[in-house]
Amino acid sequence: MTIELPGPVGFVLGGGGSLGAAQVGMLRALREHGVRPDLVVGTSVGSVNGSLLALDPDEAASRLAVLWEGMTRQRVFPGGPIAQLRSLRANKTYLFPNTGLAGVLAGGLGGAEDFESLALPFGAVSVDCVTGEAVTITSGQLVPAILASSAIPGIYPPVRIGDRVLYDGGVLANVPIRQALAMGAKSLVVLDCAFPGHLPTVPQTLAETLLFWATLGMRNQAVLEVELASQQAPVLYLPGPPVQAVTPLDFSRTAELVEASYQASATFLTTLEIAGSGLYGHPSHGV
């Protein structure tokens, strides 16, 4: 069954570190049900996945599956505790360099260097650390924009683009719903990978603690914004995988997250009927 949505259809990909693997399964289910984006907006890992979706919307799930198979904690967050302490002492504000993530992006994008190389309009959401405002980057060089969108405070360094110093957009828009509407979307498909409505486990390290409290602070944003957006447009909020004891720094459960999110999303889409504006699904798993 093909799901019909008024266009332009905006795919909204939220942040969540290693939990972004869930979006691969969601995209696979969406493609099988004929739901295709006209524009893409992403925050943090959602901008990583979103850039490949905007590059090749028909084959994005397959391309992302290959990319995520090679994604490891050591590659994306290199160095053990001693290296992290050295980095913090030397750089003052962050634990990890972003060179590993830059390498992942360069390989995944396959030579696409700028937004103009993409098949679809794409926005990477970050935050200006001087003004405190959300910034949606839609032109220029791709890798710096995605690194800025993924620059988790305390985890990665900020990224300077022009006169701006930018951090992870998740601080203000971890699920960039307003940004997708501002880009012209008339329907929204939300891929929130951070176990909607839940925090999966108690953190054990400084890096996990930073991500844990950031995630906690972000939850209400999605709930409030999706309620407002659904008053003017159909909003499909995919359920994602069942809650598991996995943190946003744990890349050992990628295959499980992909499959579980595919199954949950496929079941959701199979029974879905669109009847105008409204919220289909929910950030808190249907609560």
mmCIF file with all atom_site columns, N, CA and C in Angstrom, residues 11-14 16-33 35 45-53 56-71 104 189-194 238-241 251 253-266 269:
data_model
loop_
_atom_site.group_PDB
_atom_site.id
_atom_site.type_symbol
_atom_site.label_atom_id
_atom_site.label_alt_id
_atom_site.label_comp_id
_atom_site.label_asym_id
_atom_site.label_entity_id
_atom_site.label_seq_id
_atom_site.pdbx_PDB_ins_code
_atom_site.Cartn_x
_atom_site.Cartn_y
_atom_site.Cartn_z
_atom_site.occupancy
_atom_site.B_iso_or_equiv
_atom_site.pdbx_formal_charge
_atom_site.auth_seq_id
_atom_site.auth_comp_id
_atom_site.auth_asym_id
_atom_site.auth_atom_id
_atom_site.pdbx_PDB_model_num
ATOM 1   N N  . PHE A 1 11  ? 11.391 15.095 5.187  1.00 0.00 ? 11  PHE A N  1
ATOM 2   C CA . PHE A 1 11  ? 11.883 14.079 6.109  1.00 0.00 ? 11  PHE A CA 1
ATOM 3   C C  . PHE A 1 11  ? 12.720 14.781 7.177  1.00 0.00 ? 11  PHE A C  1
ATOM 4   N N  . VAL A 1 12  ? 12.390 14.523 8.435  1.00 0.00 ? 12  VAL A N  1
ATOM 5   C CA . VAL A 1 12  ? 13.034 15.164 9.577  1.00 0.00 ? 12  VAL A CA 1
ATOM 6   C C  . VAL A 1 12  ? 13.817 14.102 10.331 1.00 0.00 ? 12  VAL A C  1
ATOM 7   N N  . LEU A 1 13  ? 15.145 14.207 10.329 1.00 0.00 ? 13  LEU A N  1
ATOM 8   C CA . LEU A 1 13  ? 15.995 13.201 10.949 1.00 0.00 ? 13  LEU A CA 1
ATOM 9   C C  . LEU A 1 13  ? 16.642 13.779 12.203 1.00 0.00 ? 13  LEU A C  1
ATOM 10  N N  . GLY A 1 14  ? 16.285 13.209 13.352 1.00 0.00 ? 14  GLY A N  1
ATOM 11  C CA . GLY A 1 14  ? 16.781 13.713 14.626 1.00 0.00 ? 14  GLY A CA 1
ATOM 12  C C  . GLY A 1 14  ? 18.151 13.168 14.995 1.00 0.00 ? 14  GLY A C  1
ATOM 13  N N  . GLY A 1 16  ? 21.103 11.591 17.804 1.00 0.00 ? 16  GLY A N  1
ATOM 14  C CA . GLY A 1 16  ? 21.116 10.510 18.788 1.00 0.00 ? 16  GLY A CA 1
ATOM 15  C C  . GLY A 1 16  ? 22.363 9.653  18.758 1.00 0.00 ? 16  GLY A C  1
ATOM 16  N N  . GLY A 1 17  ? 23.459 10.163 18.186 1.00 0.00 ? 17  GLY A N  1
ATOM 17  C CA . GLY A 1 17  ? 24.711 9.414  18.176 1.00 0.00 ? 17  GLY A CA 1
ATOM 18  C C  . GLY A 1 17  ? 24.549 8.069  17.485 1.00 0.00 ? 17  GLY A C  1
ATOM 19  N N  . SER A 1 18  ? 25.051 7.014  18.121 1.00 0.00 ? 18  SER A N  1
ATOM 20  C CA . SER A 1 18  ? 25.021 5.677  17.527 1.00 0.00 ? 18  SER A CA 1
ATOM 21  C C  . SER A 1 18  ? 23.602 5.159  17.312 1.00 0.00 ? 18  SER A C  1
ATOM 22  N N  . LEU A 1 19  ? 22.628 5.758  17.995 1.00 0.00 ? 19  LEU A N  1
ATOM 23  C CA . LEU A 1 19  ? 21.241 5.349  17.812 1.00 0.00 ? 19  LEU A CA 1
ATOM 24  C C  . LEU A 1 19  ? 20.727 5.730  16.422 1.00 0.00 ? 19  LEU A C  1
ATOM 25  N N  . GLY A 1 20  ? 21.495 6.543  15.704 1.00 0.00 ? 20  GLY A N  1
ATOM 26  C CA . GLY A 1 20  ? 21.139 6.911  14.336 1.00 0.00 ? 20  GLY A CA 1
ATOM 27  C C  . GLY A 1 20  ? 21.046 5.726  13.403 1.00 0.00 ? 20  GLY A C  1
ATOM 28  N N  . ALA A 1 21  ? 21.597 4.588  13.811 1.00 0.00 ? 21  ALA A N  1
ATOM 29  C CA . ALA A 1 21  ? 21.452 3.371  13.002 1.00 0.00 ? 21  ALA A CA 1
ATOM 30  C C  . ALA A 1 21  ? 19.984 3.019  12.797 1.00 0.00 ? 21  ALA A C  1
ATOM 31  N N  . ALA A 1 22  ? 19.149 3.380  13.758 1.00 0.00 ? 22  ALA A N  1
ATOM 32  C CA . ALA A 1 22  ? 17.718 3.080  13.642 1.00 0.00 ? 22  ALA A CA 1
ATOM 33  C C  . ALA A 1 22  ? 17.106 3.738  12.411 1.00 0.00 ? 22  ALA A C  1
ATOM 34  N N  . GLN A 1 23  ? 17.633 4.879  12.003 1.00 0.00 ? 23  GLN A N  1
ATOM 35  C CA . GLN A 1 23  ? 17.067 5.575  10.854 1.00 0.00 ? 23  GLN A CA 1
ATOM 36  C C  . GLN A 1 23  ? 17.266 4.794  9.553  1.00 0.00 ? 23  GLN A C  1
ATOM 37  N N  . VAL A 1 24  ? 18.261 3.920  9.519  1.00 0.00 ? 24  VAL A N  1
ATOM 38  C CA . VAL A 1 24  ? 18.467 3.081  8.337  1.00 0.00 ? 24  VAL A CA 1
ATOM 39  C C  . VAL A 1 24  ? 17.271 2.145  8.150  1.00 0.00 ? 24  VAL A C  1
ATOM 40  N N  . GLY A 1 25  ? 16.836 1.516  9.236  1.00 0.00 ? 25  GLY A N  1
ATOM 41  C CA . GLY A 1 25  ? 15.667 0.643  9.161  1.00 0.00 ? 25  GLY A CA 1
ATOM 42  C C  . GLY A 1 25  ? 14.402 1.411  8.831  1.00 0.00 ? 25  GLY A C  1
ATOM 43  N N  . MET A 1 26  ? 14.254 2.606  9.391  1.00 0.00 ? 26  MET A N  1
ATOM 44  C CA . MET A 1 26  ? 13.083 3.430  9.099  1.00 0.00 ? 26  MET A CA 1
ATOM 45  C C  . MET A 1 26  ? 13.025 3.779  7.617  1.00 0.00 ? 26  MET A C  1
ATOM 46  N N  . LEU A 1 27  ? 14.165 4.176  7.050  1.00 0.00 ? 27  LEU A N  1
ATOM 47  C CA . LEU A 1 27  ? 14.199 4.550  5.635  1.00 0.00 ? 27  LEU A CA 1
ATOM 48  C C  . LEU A 1 27  ? 13.872 3.368  4.727  1.00 0.00 ? 27  LEU A C  1
ATOM 49  N N  . ARG A 1 28  ? 14.328 2.201  5.109  1.00 0.00 ? 28  ARG A N  1
ATOM 50  C CA . ARG A 1 28  ? 14.006 1.000  4.335  1.00 0.00 ? 28  ARG A CA 1
ATOM 51  C C  . ARG A 1 28  ? 12.497 0.755  4.318  1.00 0.00 ? 28  ARG A C  1
ATOM 52  N N  . ALA A 1 29  ? 11.855 0.882  5.487  1.00 0.00 ? 29  ALA A N  1
ATOM 53  C CA . ALA A 1 29  ? 10.407 0.675  5.567  1.00 0.00 ? 29  ALA A CA 1
ATOM 54  C C  . ALA A 1 29  ? 9.653  1.744  4.779  1.00 0.00 ? 29  ALA A C  1
ATOM 55  N N  . LEU A 1 30  ? 10.101 2.979  4.879  1.00 0.00 ? 30  LEU A N  1
ATOM 56  C CA . LEU A 1 30  ? 9.441  4.064  4.155  1.00 0.00 ? 30  LEU A CA 1
ATOM 57  C C  . LEU A 1 30  ? 9.511  3.851  2.653  1.00 0.00 ? 30  LEU A C  1
ATOM 58  N N  . ARG A 1 31  ? 10.663 3.429  2.169  1.00 0.00 ? 31  ARG A N  1
ATOM 59  C CA . ARG A 1 31  ? 10.794 3.195  0.732  1.00 0.00 ? 31  ARG A CA 1
ATOM 60  C C  . ARG A 1 31  ? 9.852  2.088  0.274  1.00 0.00 ? 31  ARG A C  1
ATOM 61  N N  . GLU A 1 32  ? 9.743  1.030  1.064  1.00 0.00 ? 32  GLU A N  1
ATOM 62  C CA . GLU A 1 32  ? 8.868  -0.086 0.696  1.00 0.00 ? 32  GLU A CA 1
ATOM 63  C C  . GLU A 1 32  ? 7.408  0.344  0.621  1.00 0.00 ? 32  GLU A C  1
ATOM 64  N N  . HIS A 1 33  ? 7.058  1.389  1.374  1.00 0.00 ? 33  HIS A N  1
ATOM 65  C CA . HIS A 1 33  ? 5.669  1.876  1.374  1.00 0.00 ? 33  HIS A CA 1
ATOM 66  C C  . HIS A 1 33  ? 5.485  3.111  0.480  1.00 0.00 ? 33  HIS A C  1
ATOM 67  N N  . VAL A 1 35  ? 6.919  6.029  0.440  1.00 0.00 ? 35  VAL A N  1
ATOM 68  C CA . VAL A 1 35  ? 7.015  7.367  1.037  1.00 0.00 ? 35  VAL A CA 1
ATOM 69  C C  . VAL A 1 35  ? 8.401  7.926  0.714  1.00 0.00 ? 35  VAL A C  1
ATOM 70  N N  . VAL A 1 45  ? 23.566 13.347 14.141 1.00 0.00 ? 45  VAL A N  1
ATOM 71  C CA . VAL A 1 45  ? 23.668 12.156 13.301 1.00 0.00 ? 45  VAL A CA 1
ATOM 72  C C  . VAL A 1 45  ? 22.565 12.144 12.242 1.00 0.00 ? 45  VAL A C  1
ATOM 73  N N  . GLY A 1 46  ? 21.465 12.836 12.508 1.00 0.00 ? 46  GLY A N  1
ATOM 74  C CA . GLY A 1 46  ? 20.419 12.965 11.499 1.00 0.00 ? 46  GLY A CA 1
ATOM 75  C C  . GLY A 1 46  ? 20.881 13.743 10.283 1.00 0.00 ? 46  GLY A C  1
ATOM 76  N N  . SER A 1 47  ? 21.843 14.649 10.467 1.00 0.00 ? 47  SER A N  1
ATOM 77  C CA . SER A 1 47  ? 22.392 15.361 9.302  1.00 0.00 ? 47  SER A CA 1
ATOM 78  C C  . SER A 1 47  ? 23.380 14.483 8.548  1.00 0.00 ? 47  SER A C  1
ATOM 79  N N  . VAL A 1 48  ? 24.054 13.581 9.269  1.00 0.00 ? 48  VAL A N  1
ATOM 80  C CA . VAL A 1 48  ? 24.923 12.606 8.598  1.00 0.00 ? 48  VAL A CA 1
ATOM 81  C C  . VAL A 1 48  ? 24.069 11.717 7.688  1.00 0.00 ? 48  VAL A C  1
ATOM 82  N N  . ASN A 1 49  ? 23.052 11.086 8.266  1.00 0.00 ? 49  ASN A N  1
ATOM 83  C CA . ASN A 1 49  ? 22.168 10.225 7.483  1.00 0.00 ? 49  ASN A CA 1
ATOM 84  C C  . ASN A 1 49  ? 21.388 11.022 6.442  1.00 0.00 ? 49  ASN A C  1
ATOM 85  N N  . GLY A 1 50  ? 20.954 12.212 6.833  1.00 0.00 ? 50  GLY A N  1
ATOM 86  C CA . GLY A 1 50  ? 20.152 13.032 5.932  1.00 0.00 ? 50  GLY A CA 1
ATOM 87  C C  . GLY A 1 50  ? 20.901 13.474 4.699  1.00 0.00 ? 50  GLY A C  1
ATOM 88  N N  . SER A 1 51  ? 22.204 13.717 4.826  1.00 0.00 ? 51  SER A N  1
ATOM 89  C CA . SER A 1 51  ? 22.979 14.138 3.658  1.00 0.00 ? 51  SER A CA 1
ATOM 90  C C  . SER A 1 51  ? 23.028 13.033 2.607  1.00 0.00 ? 51  SER A C  1
ATOM 91  N N  . LEU A 1 52  ? 23.176 11.773 3.061  1.00 0.00 ? 52  LEU A N  1
ATOM 92  C CA . LEU A 1 52  ? 23.182 10.659 2.106  1.00 0.00 ? 52  LEU A CA 1
ATOM 93  C C  . LEU A 1 52  ? 21.794 10.423 1.522  1.00 0.00 ? 52  LEU A C  1
ATOM 94  N N  . LEU A 1 53  ? 20.755 10.679 2.313  1.00 0.00 ? 53  LEU A N  1
ATOM 95  C CA . LEU A 1 53  ? 19.391 10.576 1.813  1.00 0.00 ? 53  LEU A CA 1
ATOM 96  C C  . LEU A 1 53  ? 19.142 11.617 0.731  1.00 0.00 ? 53  LEU A C  1
ATOM 97  N N  . ASP A 1 56  ? 21.055 10.643 -2.584 1.00 0.00 ? 56  ASP A N  1
ATOM 98  C CA . ASP A 1 56  ? 20.557 9.525  -3.379 1.00 0.00 ? 56  ASP A CA 1
ATOM 99  C C  . ASP A 1 56  ? 19.311 8.946  -2.698 1.00 0.00 ? 56  ASP A C  1
ATOM 100 N N  . PRO A 1 57  ? 18.165 9.623  -2.821 1.00 0.00 ? 57  PRO A N  1
ATOM 101 C CA . PRO A 1 57  ? 16.976 9.221  -2.054 1.00 0.00 ? 57  PRO A CA 1
ATOM 102 C C  . PRO A 1 57  ? 16.484 7.811  -2.351 1.00 0.00 ? 57  PRO A C  1
ATOM 103 N N  . ASP A 1 58  ? 16.695 7.318  -3.557 1.00 0.00 ? 58  ASP A N  1
ATOM 104 C CA . ASP A 1 58  ? 16.182 5.993  -3.904 1.00 0.00 ? 58  ASP A CA 1
ATOM 105 C C  . ASP A 1 58  ? 17.025 4.870  -3.323 1.00 0.00 ? 58  ASP A C  1
ATOM 106 N N  . GLU A 1 59  ? 18.319 5.096  -3.173 1.00 0.00 ? 59  GLU A N  1
ATOM 107 C CA . GLU A 1 59  ? 19.215 4.047  -2.684 1.00 0.00 ? 59  GLU A CA 1
ATOM 108 C C  . GLU A 1 59  ? 19.812 4.377  -1.320 1.00 0.00 ? 59  GLU A C  1
ATOM 109 N N  . ALA A 1 60  ? 19.244 5.360  -0.633 1.00 0.00 ? 60  ALA A N  1
ATOM 110 C CA . ALA A 1 60  ? 19.841 5.830  0.624  1.00 0.00 ? 60  ALA A CA 1
ATOM 111 C C  . ALA A 1 60  ? 19.918 4.735  1.680  1.00 0.00 ? 60  ALA A C  1
ATOM 112 N N  . ALA A 1 61  ? 18.870 3.932  1.829  1.00 0.00 ? 61  ALA A N  1
ATOM 113 C CA . ALA A 1 61  ? 18.874 2.899  2.859  1.00 0.00 ? 61  ALA A CA 1
ATOM 114 C C  . ALA A 1 61  ? 20.022 1.917  2.629  1.00 0.00 ? 61  ALA A C  1
ATOM 115 N N  . SER A 1 62  ? 20.240 1.536  1.386  1.00 0.00 ? 62  SER A N  1
ATOM 116 C CA . SER A 1 62  ? 21.326 0.598  1.073  1.00 0.00 ? 62  SER A CA 1
ATOM 117 C C  . SER A 1 62  ? 22.689 1.240  1.304  1.00 0.00 ? 62  SER A C  1
ATOM 118 N N  . ARG A 1 63  ? 22.850 2.480  0.865  1.00 0.00 ? 63  ARG A N  1
ATOM 119 C CA . ARG A 1 63  ? 24.134 3.169  1.049  1.00 0.00 ? 63  ARG A CA 1
ATOM 120 C C  . ARG A 1 63  ? 24.428 3.385  2.531  1.00 0.00 ? 63  ARG A C  1
ATOM 121 N N  . LEU A 1 64  ? 23.401 3.727  3.289  1.00 0.00 ? 64  LEU A N  1
ATOM 122 C CA . LEU A 1 64  ? 23.589 3.946  4.718  1.00 0.00 ? 64  LEU A CA 1
ATOM 123 C C  . LEU A 1 64  ? 23.866 2.643  5.458  1.00 0.00 ? 64  LEU A C  1
ATOM 124 N N  . ALA A 1 65  ? 23.272 1.560  5.002  1.00 0.00 ? 65  ALA A N  1
ATOM 125 C CA . ALA A 1 65  ? 23.545 0.271  5.639  1.00 0.00 ? 65  ALA A CA 1
ATOM 126 C C  . ALA A 1 65  ? 25.023 -0.067 5.528  1.00 0.00 ? 65  ALA A C  1
ATOM 127 N N  . VAL A 1 66  ? 25.625 0.189  4.378  1.00 0.00 ? 66  VAL A N  1
ATOM 128 C CA . VAL A 1 66  ? 27.056 -0.049 4.190  1.00 0.00 ? 66  VAL A CA 1
ATOM 129 C C  . VAL A 1 66  ? 27.874 0.877  5.083  1.00 0.00 ? 66  VAL A C  1
ATOM 130 N N  . LEU A 1 67  ? 27.498 2.145  5.127  1.00 0.00 ? 67  LEU A N  1
ATOM 131 C CA . LEU A 1 67  ? 28.227 3.104  5.960  1.00 0.00 ? 67  LEU A CA 1
ATOM 132 C C  . LEU A 1 67  ? 28.183 2.705  7.431  1.00 0.00 ? 67  LEU A C  1
ATOM 133 N N  . TRP A 1 68  ? 27.000 2.287  7.902  1.00 0.00 ? 68  TRP A N  1
ATOM 134 C CA . TRP A 1 68  ? 26.853 1.950  9.323  1.00 0.00 ? 68  TRP A CA 1
ATOM 135 C C  . TRP A 1 68  ? 27.531 0.635  9.688  1.00 0.00 ? 68  TRP A C  1
ATOM 136 N N  . GLU A 1 69  ? 27.700 -0.249 8.736  1.00 0.00 ? 69  GLU A N  1
ATOM 137 C CA . GLU A 1 69  ? 28.428 -1.484 9.014  1.00 0.00 ? 69  GLU A CA 1
ATOM 138 C C  . GLU A 1 69  ? 29.875 -1.200 9.413  1.00 0.00 ? 69  GLU A C  1
ATOM 139 N N  . GLY A 1 70  ? 30.426 -0.116 8.863  1.00 0.00 ? 70  GLY A N  1
ATOM 140 C CA . GLY A 1 70  ? 31.809 0.243  9.176  1.00 0.00 ? 70  GLY A CA 1
ATOM 141 C C  . GLY A 1 70  ? 31.943 1.267  10.285 1.00 0.00 ? 70  GLY A C  1
ATOM 142 N N  . MET A 1 71  ? 30.840 1.641  10.911 1.00 0.00 ? 71  MET A N  1
ATOM 143 C CA . MET A 1 71  ? 30.859 2.668  11.958 1.00 0.00 ? 71  MET A CA 1
ATOM 144 C C  . MET A 1 71  ? 31.199 2.012  13.298 1.00 0.00 ? 71  MET A C  1
ATOM 145 N N  . VAL A 1 104 ? 34.428 9.453  7.790  1.00 0.00 ? 104 VAL A N  1
ATOM 146 C CA . VAL A 1 104 ? 33.207 8.698  7.506  1.00 0.00 ? 104 VAL A CA 1
ATOM 147 C C  . VAL A 1 104 ? 32.361 9.445  6.476  1.00 0.00 ? 104 VAL A C  1
ATOM 148 N N  . VAL A 1 189 ? 7.660  13.689 7.852  1.00 0.00 ? 189 VAL A N  1
ATOM 149 C CA . VAL A 1 189 ? 7.933  12.312 8.251  1.00 0.00 ? 189 VAL A CA 1
ATOM 150 C C  . VAL A 1 189 ? 9.111  12.386 9.216  1.00 0.00 ? 189 VAL A C  1
ATOM 151 N N  . VAL A 1 190 ? 8.862  12.055 10.476 1.00 0.00 ? 190 VAL A N  1
ATOM 152 C CA . VAL A 1 190 ? 9.857  12.265 11.530 1.00 0.00 ? 190 VAL A CA 1
ATOM 153 C C  . VAL A 1 190 ? 10.547 10.956 11.877 1.00 0.00 ? 190 VAL A C  1
ATOM 154 N N  . LEU A 1 191 ? 11.869 10.964 11.782 1.00 0.00 ? 191 LEU A N  1
ATOM 155 C CA . LEU A 1 191 ? 12.705 9.817  12.119 1.00 0.00 ? 191 LEU A CA 1
ATOM 156 C C  . LEU A 1 191 ? 13.510 10.187 13.364 1.00 0.00 ? 191 LEU A C  1
ATOM 157 N N  . ASP A 1 192 ? 12.906 9.973  14.519 1.00 0.00 ? 192 ASP A N  1
ATOM 158 C CA . ASP A 1 192 ? 13.523 10.298 15.806 1.00 0.00 ? 192 ASP A CA 1
ATOM 159 C C  . ASP A 1 192 ? 14.161 9.018  16.337 1.00 0.00 ? 192 ASP A C  1
ATOM 160 N N  . CYS A 1 193 ? 15.486 8.992  16.376 1.00 0.00 ? 193 CYS A N  1
ATOM 161 C CA . CYS A 1 193 ? 16.167 7.735  16.705 1.00 0.00 ? 193 CYS A CA 1
ATOM 162 C C  . CYS A 1 193 ? 16.482 7.584  18.186 1.00 0.00 ? 193 CYS A C  1
ATOM 163 N N  . ALA A 1 194 ? 16.251 8.597  18.988 1.00 0.00 ? 194 ALA A N  1
ATOM 164 C CA . ALA A 1 194 ? 16.707 8.577  20.388 1.00 0.00 ? 194 ALA A CA 1
ATOM 165 C C  . ALA A 1 194 ? 15.654 7.969  21.320 1.00 0.00 ? 194 ALA A C  1
ATOM 166 N N  . LEU A 1 238 ? 7.490  8.141  13.188 1.00 0.00 ? 238 LEU A N  1
ATOM 167 C CA . LEU A 1 238 ? 7.794  6.720  13.204 1.00 0.00 ? 238 LEU A CA 1
ATOM 168 C C  . LEU A 1 238 ? 8.155  6.250  14.612 1.00 0.00 ? 238 LEU A C  1
ATOM 169 N N  . PRO A 1 239 ? 7.761  5.037  14.984 1.00 0.00 ? 239 PRO A N  1
ATOM 170 C CA . PRO A 1 239 ? 7.944  4.581  16.364 1.00 0.00 ? 239 PRO A CA 1
ATOM 171 C C  . PRO A 1 239 ? 9.372  4.265  16.736 1.00 0.00 ? 239 PRO A C  1
ATOM 172 N N  . GLY A 1 240 ? 10.225 3.899  15.799 1.00 0.00 ? 240 GLY A N  1
ATOM 173 C CA . GLY A 1 240 ? 11.587 3.523  16.152 1.00 0.00 ? 240 GLY A CA 1
ATOM 174 C C  . GLY A 1 240 ? 11.634 2.168  16.836 1.00 0.00 ? 240 GLY A C  1
ATOM 175 N N  . PRO A 1 241 ? 12.836 1.734  17.239 1.00 0.00 ? 241 PRO A N  1
ATOM 176 C CA . PRO A 1 241 ? 12.975 0.408  17.854 1.00 0.00 ? 241 PRO A CA 1
ATOM 177 C C  . PRO A 1 241 ? 12.514 0.413  19.296 1.00 0.00 ? 241 PRO A C  1
ATOM 178 N N  . PHE A 1 251 ? 28.283 1.486  19.577 1.00 0.00 ? 251 PHE A N  1
ATOM 179 C CA . PHE A 1 251 ? 28.061 1.104  18.181 1.00 0.00 ? 251 PHE A CA 1
ATOM 180 C C  . PHE A 1 251 ? 27.992 -0.406 18.000 1.00 0.00 ? 251 PHE A C  1
ATOM 181 N N  . ARG A 1 253 ? 25.502 -2.365 18.656 1.00 0.00 ? 253 ARG A N  1
ATOM 182 C CA . ARG A 1 253 ? 24.144 -2.882 18.451 1.00 0.00 ? 253 ARG A CA 1
ATOM 183 C C  . ARG A 1 253 ? 23.540 -2.383 17.137 1.00 0.00 ? 253 ARG A C  1
ATOM 184 N N  . THR A 1 254 ? 24.396 -1.991 16.200 1.00 0.00 ? 254 THR A N  1
ATOM 185 C CA . THR A 1 254 ? 23.910 -1.389 14.960 1.00 0.00 ? 254 THR A CA 1
ATOM 186 C C  . THR A 1 254 ? 22.926 -2.286 14.218 1.00 0.00 ? 254 THR A C  1
ATOM 187 N N  . ALA A 1 255 ? 23.307 -3.526 13.964 1.00 0.00 ? 255 ALA A N  1
ATOM 188 C CA . ALA A 1 255 ? 22.444 -4.430 13.198 1.00 0.00 ? 255 ALA A CA 1
ATOM 189 C C  . ALA A 1 255 ? 21.096 -4.630 13.887 1.00 0.00 ? 255 ALA A C  1
ATOM 190 N N  . GLU A 1 256 ? 21.122 -4.740 15.208 1.00 0.00 ? 256 GLU A N  1
ATOM 191 C CA . GLU A 1 256 ? 19.893 -4.931 15.976 1.00 0.00 ? 256 GLU A CA 1
ATOM 192 C C  . GLU A 1 256 ? 18.994 -3.711 15.888 1.00 0.00 ? 256 GLU A C  1
ATOM 193 N N  . LEU A 1 257 ? 19.577 -2.526 15.972 1.00 0.00 ? 257 LEU A N  1
ATOM 194 C CA . LEU A 1 257 ? 18.795 -1.295 15.880 1.00 0.00 ? 257 LEU A CA 1
ATOM 195 C C  . LEU A 1 257 ? 18.172 -1.138 14.495 1.00 0.00 ? 257 LEU A C  1
ATOM 196 N N  . VAL A 1 258 ? 18.939 -1.458 13.455 1.00 0.00 ? 258 VAL A N  1
ATOM 197 C CA . VAL A 1 258 ? 18.426 -1.350 12.092 1.00 0.00 ? 258 VAL A CA 1
ATOM 198 C C  . VAL A 1 258 ? 17.225 -2.272 11.900 1.00 0.00 ? 258 VAL A C  1
ATOM 199 N N  . GLU A 1 259 ? 17.357 -3.516 12.296 1.00 0.00 ? 259 GLU A N  1
ATOM 200 C CA . GLU A 1 259 ? 16.294 -4.492 12.079 1.00 0.00 ? 259 GLU A CA 1
ATOM 201 C C  . GLU A 1 259 ? 15.066 -4.189 12.935 1.00 0.00 ? 259 GLU A C  1
ATOM 202 N N  . ALA A 1 260 ? 15.294 -3.838 14.212 1.00 0.00 ? 260 ALA A N  1
ATOM 203 C CA . ALA A 1 260 ? 14.168 -3.563 15.106 1.00 0.00 ? 260 ALA A CA 1
ATOM 204 C C  . ALA A 1 260 ? 13.386 -2.338 14.646 1.00 0.00 ? 260 ALA A C  1
ATOM 205 N N  . SER A 1 261 ? 14.087 -1.308 14.190 1.00 0.00 ? 261 SER A N  1
ATOM 206 C CA . SER A 1 261 ? 13.391 -0.107 13.723 1.00 0.00 ? 261 SER A CA 1
ATOM 207 C C  . SER A 1 261 ? 12.663 -0.374 12.411 1.00 0.00 ? 261 SER A C  1
ATOM 208 N N  . TYR A 1 262 ? 13.246 -1.221 11.569 1.00 0.00 ? 262 TYR A N  1
ATOM 209 C CA . TYR A 1 262 ? 12.555 -1.599 10.325 1.00 0.00 ? 262 TYR A CA 1
ATOM 210 C C  . TYR A 1 262 ? 11.236 -2.306 10.641 1.00 0.00 ? 262 TYR A C  1
ATOM 211 N N  . GLN A 1 263 ? 11.288 -3.274 11.531 1.00 0.00 ? 263 GLN A N  1
ATOM 212 C CA . GLN A 1 263 ? 10.095 -4.038 11.866 1.00 0.00 ? 263 GLN A CA 1
ATOM 213 C C  . GLN A 1 263 ? 9.018  -3.139 12.469 1.00 0.00 ? 263 GLN A C  1
ATOM 214 N N  . ALA A 1 264 ? 9.421  -2.281 13.415 1.00 0.00 ? 264 ALA A N  1
ATOM 215 C CA . ALA A 1 264 ? 8.451  -1.398 14.059 1.00 0.00 ? 264 ALA A CA 1
ATOM 216 C C  . ALA A 1 264 ? 7.852  -0.408 13.060 1.00 0.00 ? 264 ALA A C  1
ATOM 217 N N  . SER A 1 265 ? 8.693  0.152  12.199 1.00 0.00 ? 265 SER A N  1
ATOM 218 C CA . SER A 1 265 ? 8.212  1.139  11.232 1.00 0.00 ? 265 SER A CA 1
ATOM 219 C C  . SER A 1 265 ? 7.343  0.492  10.162 1.00 0.00 ? 265 SER A C  1
ATOM 220 N N  . ALA A 1 266 ? 7.724  -0.697 9.706  1.00 0.00 ? 266 ALA A N  1
ATOM 221 C CA . ALA A 1 266 ? 6.934  -1.389 8.686  1.00 0.00 ? 266 ALA A CA 1
ATOM 222 C C  . ALA A 1 266 ? 5.543  -1.722 9.213  1.00 0.00 ? 266 ALA A C  1
ATOM 223 N N  . LEU A 1 269 ? 3.515  1.570  9.368  1.00 0.00 ? 269 LEU A N  1
ATOM 224 C CA . LEU A 1 269 ? 3.126  2.082  8.056  1.00 0.00 ? 269 LEU A CA 1
ATOM 225 C C  . LEU A 1 269 ? 2.067  1.204  7.395  1.00 0.00 ? 269 LEU A C  1
#
